[in-house]
mmCIF file of C-alpha atoms in Angstrom:
data_model
loop_
_atom_site.group_PDB
_atom_site.id
_atom_site.type_symbol
_atom_site.label_atom_id
_atom_site.label_comp_id
_atom_site.label_asym_id
_atom_site.label_seq_id
_atom_site.Cartn_x
_atom_site.Cartn_y
_atom_site.Cartn_z
ATOM 1 C CA MET A 1 -5.033 -39.800 -160.906
ATOM 2 C CA CYS A 2 -3.933 -43.300 -161.629
ATOM 3 C CA ASP A 3 -6.119 -45.206 -164.042
ATOM 4 C CA THR A 4 -4.005 -48.302 -164.415
ATOM 5 C CA CYS A 5 -3.755 -49.851 -160.966
ATOM 6 C CA GLY A 6 -7.157 -48.787 -159.634
ATOM 7 C CA CYS A 7 -5.840 -46.698 -156.752
ATOM 8 C CA ASN A 8 -8.254 -43.965 -157.760
ATOM 9 C CA LEU A 9 -11.165 -46.087 -156.562
ATOM 10 C CA THR A 10 -12.565 -44.951 -153.236
ATOM 11 C CA PRO A 11 -15.387 -46.347 -151.083
ATOM 12 C CA GLY A 12 -17.492 -43.505 -152.444
ATOM 13 C CA ASN A 13 -17.095 -44.329 -156.101
ATOM 14 C CA ARG A 14 -16.296 -48.034 -156.167
ATOM 15 C CA THR A 15 -19.916 -49.023 -156.675
ATOM 16 C CA PHE A 16 -20.060 -46.944 -159.837
ATOM 17 C CA ALA A 17 -16.962 -48.483 -161.335
ATOM 18 C CA TYR A 18 -18.129 -52.079 -161.318
ATOM 19 C CA LYS A 19 -21.503 -53.609 -161.997
ATOM 20 C CA PRO A 20 -22.743 -56.951 -163.346
ATOM 21 C CA VAL A 21 -22.551 -56.917 -167.114
ATOM 22 C CA GLU A 22 -24.247 -58.777 -169.920
ATOM 23 C CA PRO A 23 -22.288 -61.528 -171.688
ATOM 24 C CA GLY A 24 -20.389 -59.879 -174.526
ATOM 25 C CA ALA A 25 -20.203 -56.635 -172.632
ATOM 26 C CA THR A 26 -17.598 -55.310 -170.292
ATOM 27 C CA THR A 27 -17.506 -52.282 -168.061
ATOM 28 C CA VAL A 28 -14.377 -50.198 -167.828
ATOM 29 C CA SER A 29 -13.704 -47.926 -164.891
ATOM 30 C CA VAL A 30 -12.432 -44.548 -166.050
ATOM 31 C CA LEU A 31 -12.799 -41.949 -163.293
ATOM 32 C CA GLN A 32 -11.212 -39.169 -165.294
ATOM 33 C CA ASN A 33 -12.199 -35.569 -165.653
ATOM 34 C CA LEU A 34 -14.258 -35.069 -168.800
ATOM 35 C CA LEU A 35 -11.811 -32.365 -169.809
ATOM 36 C CA LYS A 36 -8.730 -34.514 -169.226
ATOM 37 C CA LYS A 37 -7.201 -33.683 -172.599
ATOM 38 C CA ASN A 38 -7.576 -29.968 -171.930
ATOM 39 C CA ASP A 39 -6.225 -30.412 -168.404
ATOM 40 C CA ASP A 40 -3.184 -32.311 -169.695
ATOM 41 C CA GLN A 41 -2.482 -29.534 -172.178
ATOM 42 C CA ALA A 42 -2.946 -26.953 -169.426
ATOM 43 C CA ALA A 43 -0.410 -28.762 -167.254
ATOM 44 C CA HIS A 44 2.003 -28.682 -170.206
ATOM 45 C CA ASN A 45 1.458 -24.921 -170.610
ATOM 46 C CA ARG A 46 1.998 -24.408 -166.882
ATOM 47 C CA ALA A 47 5.279 -26.342 -167.097
ATOM 48 C CA HIS A 48 6.344 -23.974 -169.927
ATOM 49 C CA PHE A 49 5.624 -20.974 -167.704
ATOM 50 C CA ASP A 50 7.320 -22.450 -164.643
ATOM 51 C CA ALA A 51 10.449 -23.383 -166.623
ATOM 52 C CA ARG A 52 10.815 -19.699 -167.497
ATOM 53 C CA GLY A 53 9.737 -18.369 -164.101
ATOM 54 C CA ILE A 54 6.736 -16.653 -165.677
ATOM 55 C CA LEU A 55 3.584 -15.775 -163.716
ATOM 56 C CA ALA A 56 0.494 -16.427 -165.891
ATOM 57 C CA VAL A 57 -2.675 -14.518 -164.979
ATOM 58 C CA ASN A 58 -6.056 -15.242 -166.587
ATOM 59 C CA LEU A 59 -8.438 -12.258 -166.678
ATOM 60 C CA MET A 60 -12.143 -13.088 -166.873
ATOM 61 C CA SER A 61 -15.271 -10.904 -166.823
ATOM 62 C CA SER A 62 -18.377 -9.865 -168.725
ATOM 63 C CA PRO A 63 -17.768 -8.121 -172.055
ATOM 64 C CA GLY A 64 -17.090 -4.430 -171.475
ATOM 65 C CA SER A 65 -16.122 -4.546 -167.813
ATOM 66 C CA GLY A 66 -12.698 -3.093 -168.553
ATOM 67 C CA LYS A 67 -10.207 -5.952 -168.964
ATOM 68 C CA THR A 68 -8.269 -4.275 -171.771
ATOM 69 C CA ALA A 69 -8.355 -0.852 -170.074
ATOM 70 C CA LEU A 70 -7.021 -2.479 -166.896
ATOM 71 C CA LEU A 71 -4.197 -4.077 -168.888
ATOM 72 C CA GLU A 72 -3.323 -0.765 -170.573
ATOM 73 C CA ALA A 73 -3.130 1.030 -167.222
ATOM 74 C CA THR A 74 -1.226 -1.861 -165.613
ATOM 75 C CA ILE A 75 1.324 -2.108 -168.420
ATOM 76 C CA ALA A 76 1.921 1.659 -168.419
ATOM 77 C CA ARG A 77 2.861 1.459 -164.725
ATOM 78 C CA LEU A 78 4.784 -1.841 -164.692
ATOM 79 C CA LYS A 79 6.535 -2.154 -168.060
ATOM 80 C CA ASN A 80 9.756 -0.561 -166.792
ATOM 81 C CA GLU A 81 9.735 -2.898 -163.802
ATOM 82 C CA PHE A 82 8.862 -6.242 -165.425
ATOM 83 C CA GLY A 83 8.734 -7.921 -168.826
ATOM 84 C CA ILE A 84 5.062 -8.220 -169.774
ATOM 85 C CA ALA A 85 3.292 -10.035 -172.616
ATOM 86 C CA VAL A 86 -0.400 -10.491 -173.358
ATOM 87 C CA ILE A 87 -2.556 -13.107 -175.064
ATOM 88 C CA GLU A 88 -5.893 -11.646 -176.147
ATOM 89 C CA GLY A 89 -8.988 -13.769 -176.747
ATOM 90 C CA ASP A 90 -11.909 -12.393 -178.745
ATOM 91 C CA LEU A 91 -14.497 -13.798 -181.110
ATOM 92 C CA GLU A 92 -13.397 -11.332 -183.779
ATOM 93 C CA THR A 93 -11.003 -8.431 -184.485
ATOM 94 C CA GLU A 94 -7.405 -7.659 -183.606
ATOM 95 C CA ASN A 95 -8.483 -4.467 -181.786
ATOM 96 C CA ASP A 96 -7.473 -5.443 -178.256
ATOM 97 C CA ALA A 97 -4.037 -6.725 -179.293
ATOM 98 C CA MET A 98 -3.448 -3.435 -181.126
ATOM 99 C CA ARG A 99 -4.311 -1.488 -177.959
ATOM 100 C CA ILE A 100 -1.810 -3.581 -175.971
ATOM 101 C CA ARG A 101 0.947 -3.266 -178.605
ATOM 102 C CA ALA A 102 0.459 0.508 -178.493
ATOM 103 C CA GLN A 103 1.691 0.236 -174.884
ATOM 104 C CA GLY A 104 4.967 -1.169 -176.201
ATOM 105 C CA VAL A 105 4.615 -4.803 -175.125
ATOM 106 C CA PRO A 106 4.069 -7.915 -177.280
ATOM 107 C CA ALA A 107 0.488 -9.125 -177.707
ATOM 108 C CA HIS A 108 -0.891 -12.125 -179.559
ATOM 109 C CA GLN A 109 -4.533 -12.120 -180.597
ATOM 110 C CA ILE A 110 -6.477 -15.373 -180.578
ATOM 111 C CA VAL A 111 -9.573 -15.012 -182.747
ATOM 112 C CA THR A 112 -11.946 -17.712 -181.561
ATOM 113 C CA GLY A 113 -14.554 -17.272 -184.292
ATOM 114 C CA THR A 114 -17.662 -18.490 -182.524
ATOM 115 C CA ALA A 115 -16.046 -20.165 -179.508
ATOM 116 C CA CYS A 116 -17.167 -18.620 -176.240
ATOM 117 C CA HIS A 117 -14.004 -19.371 -174.260
ATOM 118 C CA LEU A 118 -10.265 -19.990 -174.553
ATOM 119 C CA ASP A 119 -8.966 -23.490 -173.973
ATOM 120 C CA ALA A 120 -5.502 -24.833 -173.200
ATOM 121 C CA HIS A 121 -4.841 -25.827 -176.819
ATOM 122 C CA LEU A 122 -5.612 -22.344 -178.164
ATOM 123 C CA VAL A 123 -3.249 -20.862 -175.576
ATOM 124 C CA HIS A 124 -0.553 -23.415 -176.428
ATOM 125 C CA ASP A 125 -0.769 -22.545 -180.140
ATOM 126 C CA ALA A 126 -0.472 -18.867 -179.219
ATOM 127 C CA LEU A 127 2.603 -19.539 -177.056
ATOM 128 C CA HIS A 128 4.336 -21.032 -180.072
ATOM 129 C CA GLN A 129 3.744 -17.869 -182.056
ATOM 130 C CA MET A 130 5.209 -15.444 -179.548
ATOM 131 C CA SER A 131 8.518 -14.992 -177.791
ATOM 132 C CA LEU A 132 8.512 -15.502 -174.031
ATOM 133 C CA GLU A 133 12.074 -14.219 -173.794
ATOM 134 C CA GLY A 134 12.393 -11.773 -170.896
ATOM 135 C CA VAL A 135 8.712 -12.104 -169.924
ATOM 136 C CA ASP A 136 7.950 -12.010 -166.188
ATOM 137 C CA ILE A 137 4.156 -11.727 -166.280
ATOM 138 C CA LEU A 138 1.910 -13.132 -169.006
ATOM 139 C CA PHE A 139 -1.658 -11.883 -168.968
ATOM 140 C CA ILE A 140 -4.281 -13.941 -170.749
ATOM 141 C CA GLU A 141 -7.380 -11.863 -171.459
ATOM 142 C CA ASN A 142 -10.130 -14.425 -171.835
ATOM 143 C CA VAL A 143 -13.229 -14.000 -173.990
ATOM 144 C CA GLY A 144 -15.698 -11.653 -172.289
ATOM 145 C CA ASN A 145 -18.162 -14.142 -170.788
ATOM 146 C CA LEU A 146 -19.137 -14.924 -167.199
ATOM 147 C CA VAL A 147 -20.041 -18.551 -167.888
ATOM 148 C CA CYS A 148 -17.890 -20.704 -170.157
ATOM 149 C CA PRO A 149 -14.274 -19.587 -169.474
ATOM 150 C CA ALA A 150 -14.544 -20.750 -165.849
ATOM 151 C CA SER A 151 -14.639 -24.415 -166.886
ATOM 152 C CA PHE A 152 -11.365 -24.525 -168.840
ATOM 153 C CA ASP A 153 -7.906 -24.586 -167.271
ATOM 154 C CA LEU A 154 -5.415 -22.770 -169.519
ATOM 155 C CA GLY A 155 -2.280 -23.411 -167.483
ATOM 156 C CA GLN A 156 -2.518 -20.091 -165.638
ATOM 157 C CA HIS A 157 -1.434 -19.699 -162.026
ATOM 158 C CA LEU A 158 -4.091 -17.181 -161.061
ATOM 159 C CA ASN A 159 -7.601 -16.202 -162.066
ATOM 160 C CA VAL A 160 -8.555 -12.564 -161.728
ATOM 161 C CA THR A 161 -12.253 -11.806 -162.177
ATOM 162 C CA LEU A 162 -13.417 -8.264 -162.913
ATOM 163 C CA LEU A 163 -16.801 -6.889 -161.917
ATOM 164 C CA SER A 164 -17.540 -3.379 -163.143
ATOM 165 C CA VAL A 165 -19.767 -1.220 -160.977
ATOM 166 C CA THR A 166 -22.146 -0.685 -163.908
ATOM 167 C CA GLU A 167 -23.101 -4.361 -163.516
ATOM 168 C CA GLY A 168 -25.115 -5.571 -160.536
ATOM 169 C CA ASP A 169 -23.389 -6.133 -157.200
ATOM 170 C CA ASP A 170 -25.109 -9.543 -157.075
ATOM 171 C CA LYS A 171 -23.118 -10.931 -160.031
ATOM 172 C CA PRO A 172 -21.140 -13.326 -157.756
ATOM 173 C CA ALA A 173 -24.463 -14.840 -156.599
ATOM 174 C CA LYS A 174 -25.735 -15.116 -160.183
ATOM 175 C CA TYR A 175 -22.520 -16.584 -161.632
ATOM 176 C CA PRO A 176 -21.093 -18.668 -158.763
ATOM 177 C CA VAL A 177 -19.013 -20.971 -160.980
ATOM 178 C CA MET A 178 -17.093 -17.997 -162.384
ATOM 179 C CA PHE A 179 -16.612 -16.045 -159.165
ATOM 180 C CA ARG A 180 -15.697 -19.111 -157.113
ATOM 181 C CA ALA A 181 -12.761 -19.534 -159.527
ATOM 182 C CA ALA A 182 -11.349 -16.079 -158.722
ATOM 183 C CA ASP A 183 -8.062 -15.674 -156.868
ATOM 184 C CA ALA A 184 -8.830 -11.956 -156.774
ATOM 185 C CA MET A 185 -11.956 -9.961 -157.589
ATOM 186 C CA LEU A 186 -11.496 -6.452 -158.981
ATOM 187 C CA LEU A 187 -14.355 -3.971 -158.787
ATOM 188 C CA THR A 188 -13.661 -1.763 -161.808
ATOM 189 C CA LYS A 189 -14.849 1.668 -163.013
ATOM 190 C CA THR A 190 -15.237 2.764 -159.374
ATOM 191 C CA ASP A 191 -15.056 6.415 -160.459
ATOM 192 C CA LEU A 192 -18.665 5.869 -161.557
ATOM 193 C CA LEU A 193 -19.815 4.853 -158.060
ATOM 194 C CA ALA A 194 -20.537 8.515 -157.363
ATOM 195 C CA VAL A 195 -23.321 8.525 -159.940
ATOM 196 C CA LEU A 196 -24.617 4.984 -159.332
ATOM 197 C CA ASP A 197 -26.872 4.494 -156.327
ATOM 198 C CA ASP A 198 -27.498 0.770 -156.744
ATOM 199 C CA PHE A 199 -24.011 -0.777 -156.554
ATOM 200 C CA ASP A 200 -22.679 -1.452 -153.060
ATOM 201 C CA PRO A 201 -19.050 -2.714 -153.018
ATOM 202 C CA ALA A 202 -19.607 -4.255 -149.566
ATOM 203 C CA ARG A 203 -22.576 -6.229 -150.914
ATOM 204 C CA ALA A 204 -20.495 -7.481 -153.861
ATOM 205 C CA ALA A 205 -17.790 -8.638 -151.437
ATOM 206 C CA SER A 206 -20.407 -10.306 -149.230
ATOM 207 C CA HIS A 207 -21.786 -12.271 -152.209
ATOM 208 C CA LEU A 208 -18.226 -13.415 -152.937
ATOM 209 C CA ARG A 209 -17.728 -14.578 -149.315
ATOM 210 C CA ASN A 210 -20.977 -16.558 -149.623
ATOM 211 C CA LEU A 211 -19.089 -18.671 -152.182
ATOM 212 C CA ALA A 212 -16.598 -19.594 -149.421
ATOM 213 C CA SER A 213 -13.987 -17.461 -151.203
ATOM 214 C CA GLU A 214 -11.194 -15.728 -149.339
ATOM 215 C CA ALA A 215 -10.036 -13.922 -152.486
ATOM 216 C CA PRO A 216 -9.064 -10.276 -151.963
ATOM 217 C CA VAL A 217 -11.485 -7.674 -153.314
ATOM 218 C CA MET A 218 -9.862 -4.557 -154.768
ATOM 219 C CA GLN A 219 -11.579 -1.424 -156.041
ATOM 220 C CA LEU A 220 -10.065 0.557 -158.871
ATOM 221 C CA SER A 221 -10.624 2.770 -161.872
ATOM 222 C CA ALA A 222 -8.095 2.131 -164.625
ATOM 223 C CA ARG A 223 -9.218 5.173 -166.605
ATOM 224 C CA LYS A 224 -8.915 7.607 -163.663
ATOM 225 C CA GLY A 225 -5.947 5.849 -162.063
ATOM 226 C CA LEU A 226 -7.788 5.248 -158.782
ATOM 227 C CA GLY A 227 -6.855 2.328 -156.525
ATOM 228 C CA MET A 228 -4.231 1.007 -158.948
ATOM 229 C CA GLU A 229 -1.427 0.733 -156.383
ATOM 230 C CA ALA A 230 -3.082 -2.052 -154.340
ATOM 231 C CA TRP A 231 -3.562 -4.095 -157.534
ATOM 232 C CA LEU A 232 0.012 -3.494 -158.708
ATOM 233 C CA GLN A 233 1.346 -4.434 -155.275
ATOM 234 C CA TRP A 234 -0.735 -7.636 -155.314
ATOM 235 C CA LEU A 235 0.787 -8.507 -158.714
ATOM 236 C CA ARG A 236 4.317 -7.850 -157.415
ATOM 237 C CA GLU A 237 3.637 -10.136 -154.440
ATOM 238 C CA GLN A 238 2.195 -12.843 -156.697
ATOM 239 C CA LEU A 239 5.239 -12.696 -159.003
ATOM 240 C CA ALA A 240 7.555 -12.956 -155.977
ATOM 241 C CA ALA A 241 5.523 -15.942 -154.741
ATOM 242 C CA GLN A 242 5.740 -17.574 -158.181
ATOM 243 C CA ARG A 243 9.524 -17.119 -158.247
ATOM 244 C CA ALA A 244 9.769 -18.623 -154.765
ATOM 245 C CA ARG A 245 7.690 -21.637 -155.909
ATOM 246 C CA VAL A 246 9.763 -22.112 -159.055
ATOM 247 C CA ALA A 247 12.966 -22.012 -156.982
ATOM 248 C CA ILE A 248 11.792 -25.080 -155.055
ATOM 249 C CA GLY A 249 10.266 -26.849 -158.048
ATOM 250 C CA GLN A 250 6.624 -26.212 -157.172
ATOM 251 C CA SER A 251 3.738 -24.710 -159.082
ATOM 252 C CA ARG A 252 0.276 -23.401 -158.372
ATOM 253 C CA ARG A 253 -3.115 -23.848 -159.922
ATOM 254 C CA PRO A 254 -5.981 -21.395 -159.508
ATOM 255 C CA ALA A 255 -7.861 -21.670 -156.221
ATOM 256 C CA ILE A 256 -10.827 -23.569 -157.566
ATOM 257 C CA GLN A 257 -8.757 -26.366 -158.997
ATOM 258 C CA GLN A 258 -6.788 -26.758 -155.801
ATOM 259 C CA ASP A 259 -10.123 -27.378 -154.141
ATOM 260 C CA GLY A 260 -11.022 -29.883 -156.822
ATOM 261 C CA GLN A 261 -7.673 -31.614 -156.404
ATOM 262 C CA LYS A 262 -8.272 -32.061 -152.674
ATOM 263 C CA LEU A 263 -11.755 -33.326 -153.353
ATOM 264 C CA HIS A 264 -10.900 -35.865 -155.996
ATOM 265 C CA SER A 265 -7.852 -37.217 -154.250
ATOM 266 C CA ALA A 266 -10.014 -37.743 -151.157
ATOM 267 C CA SER A 267 -8.736 -40.424 -148.826
ATOM 268 C CA ILE A 268 -9.669 -44.021 -149.495
ATOM 269 C CA MET B 1 -22.767 -23.320 -175.041
ATOM 270 C CA HIS B 2 -19.384 -24.678 -173.923
ATOM 271 C CA GLU B 3 -21.149 -28.012 -173.375
ATOM 272 C CA LEU B 4 -20.355 -28.839 -177.017
ATOM 273 C CA SER B 5 -16.628 -28.557 -176.257
ATOM 274 C CA VAL B 6 -17.096 -30.808 -173.240
ATOM 275 C CA ALA B 7 -19.140 -33.286 -175.315
ATOM 276 C CA GLN B 8 -16.438 -33.422 -178.000
ATOM 277 C CA ALA B 9 -13.802 -34.157 -175.362
ATOM 278 C CA LEU B 10 -16.060 -36.842 -173.882
ATOM 279 C CA VAL B 11 -16.564 -38.530 -177.279
ATOM 280 C CA GLU B 12 -12.791 -38.537 -177.864
ATOM 281 C CA GLN B 13 -12.244 -40.080 -174.439
ATOM 282 C CA ILE B 14 -14.842 -42.826 -174.998
ATOM 283 C CA ASP B 15 -13.544 -43.486 -178.527
ATOM 284 C CA GLY B 16 -10.064 -43.962 -177.102
ATOM 285 C CA ILE B 17 -11.329 -46.418 -174.472
ATOM 286 C CA VAL B 18 -13.252 -48.407 -177.121
ATOM 287 C CA ARG B 19 -10.111 -48.661 -179.261
ATOM 288 C CA ALA B 20 -7.817 -49.482 -176.321
ATOM 289 C CA HIS B 21 -10.037 -52.430 -175.307
ATOM 290 C CA GLY B 22 -10.629 -53.728 -178.836
ATOM 291 C CA ALA B 23 -14.362 -53.244 -178.344
ATOM 292 C CA GLU B 24 -16.949 -52.734 -181.080
ATOM 293 C CA ALA B 25 -18.624 -49.762 -179.517
ATOM 294 C CA ALA B 26 -19.664 -48.133 -176.267
ATOM 295 C CA ALA B 27 -23.110 -49.251 -175.059
ATOM 296 C CA SER B 28 -23.405 -46.752 -172.242
ATOM 297 C CA PHE B 29 -21.334 -44.544 -170.024
ATOM 298 C CA ARG B 30 -21.735 -42.984 -166.627
ATOM 299 C CA VAL B 31 -20.857 -39.398 -165.776
ATOM 300 C CA ARG B 32 -20.925 -37.617 -162.434
ATOM 301 C CA ILE B 33 -21.651 -33.912 -162.703
ATOM 302 C CA GLY B 34 -22.021 -31.283 -160.005
ATOM 303 C CA PRO B 35 -23.680 -27.922 -160.637
ATOM 304 C CA LEU B 36 -20.481 -26.031 -159.731
ATOM 305 C CA SER B 37 -18.642 -27.658 -162.652
ATOM 306 C CA GLY B 38 -20.435 -25.144 -164.851
ATOM 307 C CA VAL B 39 -21.788 -27.871 -167.121
ATOM 308 C CA VAL B 40 -25.548 -28.355 -167.489
ATOM 309 C CA PRO B 41 -26.294 -32.105 -167.817
ATOM 310 C CA GLU B 42 -29.287 -31.623 -170.161
ATOM 311 C CA LEU B 43 -27.209 -29.481 -172.509
ATOM 312 C CA LEU B 44 -24.340 -31.944 -172.340
ATOM 313 C CA ALA B 45 -26.676 -34.807 -173.280
ATOM 314 C CA ALA B 46 -28.010 -32.831 -176.244
ATOM 315 C CA ALA B 47 -24.511 -31.829 -177.363
ATOM 316 C CA PHE B 48 -23.306 -35.416 -176.961
ATOM 317 C CA GLY B 49 -25.810 -36.552 -179.594
ATOM 318 C CA LEU B 50 -24.231 -34.142 -182.085
ATOM 319 C CA ALA B 51 -20.630 -34.757 -181.105
ATOM 320 C CA ALA B 52 -20.937 -38.559 -181.097
ATOM 321 C CA ALA B 53 -22.390 -38.919 -184.609
ATOM 322 C CA GLY B 54 -20.256 -41.356 -186.591
ATOM 323 C CA SER B 55 -18.101 -42.322 -183.593
ATOM 324 C CA ALA B 56 -17.923 -45.517 -181.553
ATOM 325 C CA ALA B 57 -20.014 -43.682 -178.956
ATOM 326 C CA ALA B 58 -22.842 -42.850 -181.366
ATOM 327 C CA GLN B 59 -25.269 -45.392 -179.864
ATOM 328 C CA ALA B 60 -24.164 -44.994 -176.267
ATOM 329 C CA THR B 61 -26.625 -43.871 -173.648
ATOM 330 C CA MET B 62 -25.587 -41.448 -170.955
ATOM 331 C CA GLU B 63 -26.248 -42.280 -167.325
ATOM 332 C CA LEU B 64 -26.101 -39.216 -165.140
ATOM 333 C CA LEU B 65 -25.191 -39.107 -161.473
ATOM 334 C CA GLU B 66 -25.904 -35.646 -160.135
ATOM 335 C CA ALA B 67 -23.448 -34.668 -157.434
ATOM 336 C CA PRO B 68 -25.100 -32.659 -154.653
ATOM 337 C CA VAL B 69 -23.477 -29.464 -153.388
ATOM 338 C CA ARG B 70 -22.009 -30.201 -149.945
ATOM 339 C CA VAL B 71 -19.546 -28.288 -147.797
ATOM 340 C CA ARG B 72 -17.389 -29.050 -144.773
ATOM 341 C CA CYS B 73 -17.131 -26.208 -142.283
ATOM 342 C CA GLN B 74 -13.571 -25.297 -141.332
ATOM 343 C CA THR B 75 -14.849 -23.618 -138.176
ATOM 344 C CA CYS B 76 -17.264 -26.157 -136.642
ATOM 345 C CA GLY B 77 -16.473 -29.212 -138.764
ATOM 346 C CA ALA B 78 -20.068 -29.929 -139.804
ATOM 347 C CA GLU B 79 -20.795 -31.381 -143.252
ATOM 348 C CA THR B 80 -23.971 -29.954 -144.721
ATOM 349 C CA GLY B 81 -25.783 -29.406 -147.991
ATOM 350 C CA ALA B 82 -25.654 -25.954 -149.554
ATOM 351 C CA ALA B 83 -26.996 -23.927 -152.471
ATOM 352 C CA MET B 84 -24.484 -23.397 -155.266
ATOM 353 C CA ASN B 85 -24.328 -19.639 -154.637
ATOM 354 C CA ARG B 86 -24.447 -19.845 -150.830
ATOM 355 C CA LEU B 87 -21.703 -22.207 -149.744
ATOM 356 C CA LEU B 88 -22.238 -21.440 -146.078
ATOM 357 C CA CYS B 89 -22.127 -23.935 -143.232
ATOM 358 C CA GLY B 90 -25.655 -25.225 -142.630
ATOM 359 C CA ALA B 91 -24.893 -25.656 -138.927
ATOM 360 C CA CYS B 92 -23.105 -22.469 -137.821
ATOM 361 C CA GLY B 93 -23.532 -20.228 -140.890
ATOM 362 C CA ASP B 94 -19.821 -19.506 -141.363
ATOM 363 C CA TRP B 95 -18.501 -18.967 -144.910
ATOM 364 C CA HIS B 96 -15.132 -20.597 -144.209
ATOM 365 C CA THR B 97 -16.101 -23.882 -145.810
ATOM 366 C CA GLN B 98 -14.531 -26.348 -148.182
ATOM 367 C CA LEU B 99 -16.511 -27.852 -151.005
ATOM 368 C CA ILE B 100 -16.585 -31.632 -150.646
ATOM 369 C CA SER B 101 -19.057 -32.362 -153.442
ATOM 370 C CA GLY B 102 -20.669 -30.417 -156.263
ATOM 371 C CA ASP B 103 -17.940 -29.447 -158.768
ATOM 372 C CA GLU B 104 -17.416 -32.903 -160.290
ATOM 373 C CA LEU B 105 -17.158 -33.387 -164.032
ATOM 374 C CA ILE B 106 -16.093 -36.990 -164.182
ATOM 375 C CA LEU B 107 -16.429 -39.881 -166.597
ATOM 376 C CA GLU B 108 -16.848 -42.730 -164.132
ATOM 377 C CA SER B 109 -17.189 -45.785 -166.336
ATOM 378 C CA VAL B 110 -17.929 -46.978 -169.837
ATOM 379 C CA GLU B 111 -19.793 -50.143 -170.761
ATOM 380 C CA LEU B 112 -18.321 -51.637 -173.896
ATOM 381 C CA ARG B 113 -19.861 -53.983 -176.478
ATOM 382 C CA MET B 114 -17.163 -56.565 -177.197
ATOM 383 C CA PRO B 115 -16.779 -58.579 -180.407
ATOM 384 C CA VAL B 116 -18.592 -61.942 -179.928
ATOM 385 C CA THR B 117 -15.446 -64.015 -180.520
ATOM 386 C CA ALA B 118 -13.545 -62.096 -177.895
ATOM 387 C CA ALA B 119 -16.320 -62.593 -175.354
ATOM 388 C CA GLN B 120 -16.449 -66.368 -175.723
#
């Protein structure tokens, strides 16, 4: 948005930008996102990815819903097809990065200490410590948390939100900010559905639709290898779409931000 | 708890505006926040007090404009209010809606205290 010529003022917000002021005081119209600095850094990261034709996918979920297991199973099936790299975010330990490296692909661990989410600057620092040579898909495994990570753009093209069947099928209704941000929702650990009588995949999908989301819902079990092909095919299609965008100089932001873009550039 | 990160970014932004305008300090600022931004205004206000200590925004008061959750139906075209976890059309009940208000996280304006000489 332009903050120099005032073209970001609309009939809806003009009254907030100007008001009578006391002598010795002056009011400055800003109309910027509170996280502008993070968003600028995220745009820079996204430009890095686009320049190399990389598809960046941000994985978000509760702790323990199977993000790392999904990555292990995904890498095992795709590493001969594509170059893959992973950025891991955790409060402590290098454990997840070690699990990914054991699959034979590069992984960089971000240890956030007490921070409950990754931000664009942490991801940028990580990018400078790893080689993106030959990488087609970069997975960013966010800190396990259904609240905070949803508010920070990292420069990814897609958000994938996991919901394991050992959690409630009403999680999308309880955490709408997170699930509204999803470009795809994965129901994980579905091999356990046989012994769980209180998780209904159709109900989980219905709660997601109530957030006005058209995101695909896929069911899989990374451990048992169930339902993996639909997820892998979706990734292949998304990489092809990314390459097609890059070829014509375009990029993509996760669904939620596209919405926000439309909203905040609303016609004057 | 990510409100502290948001508050720190907000203080940096206000500090920058104070410096850019040669002002003494920020007297107040106005933010517009919708519930679907994922930021809780009360927590942001509390975190702002911590983050602003020692900055040009330390004495600034926060004015909050709460953005209501509203959707526009892509099927029937109606614009209606909605709950943050049920973004359905209030007229026809369809879920094919577009959010038109409710995810804002915007610094709208800052009121600056100018040096007396500059104001005269």
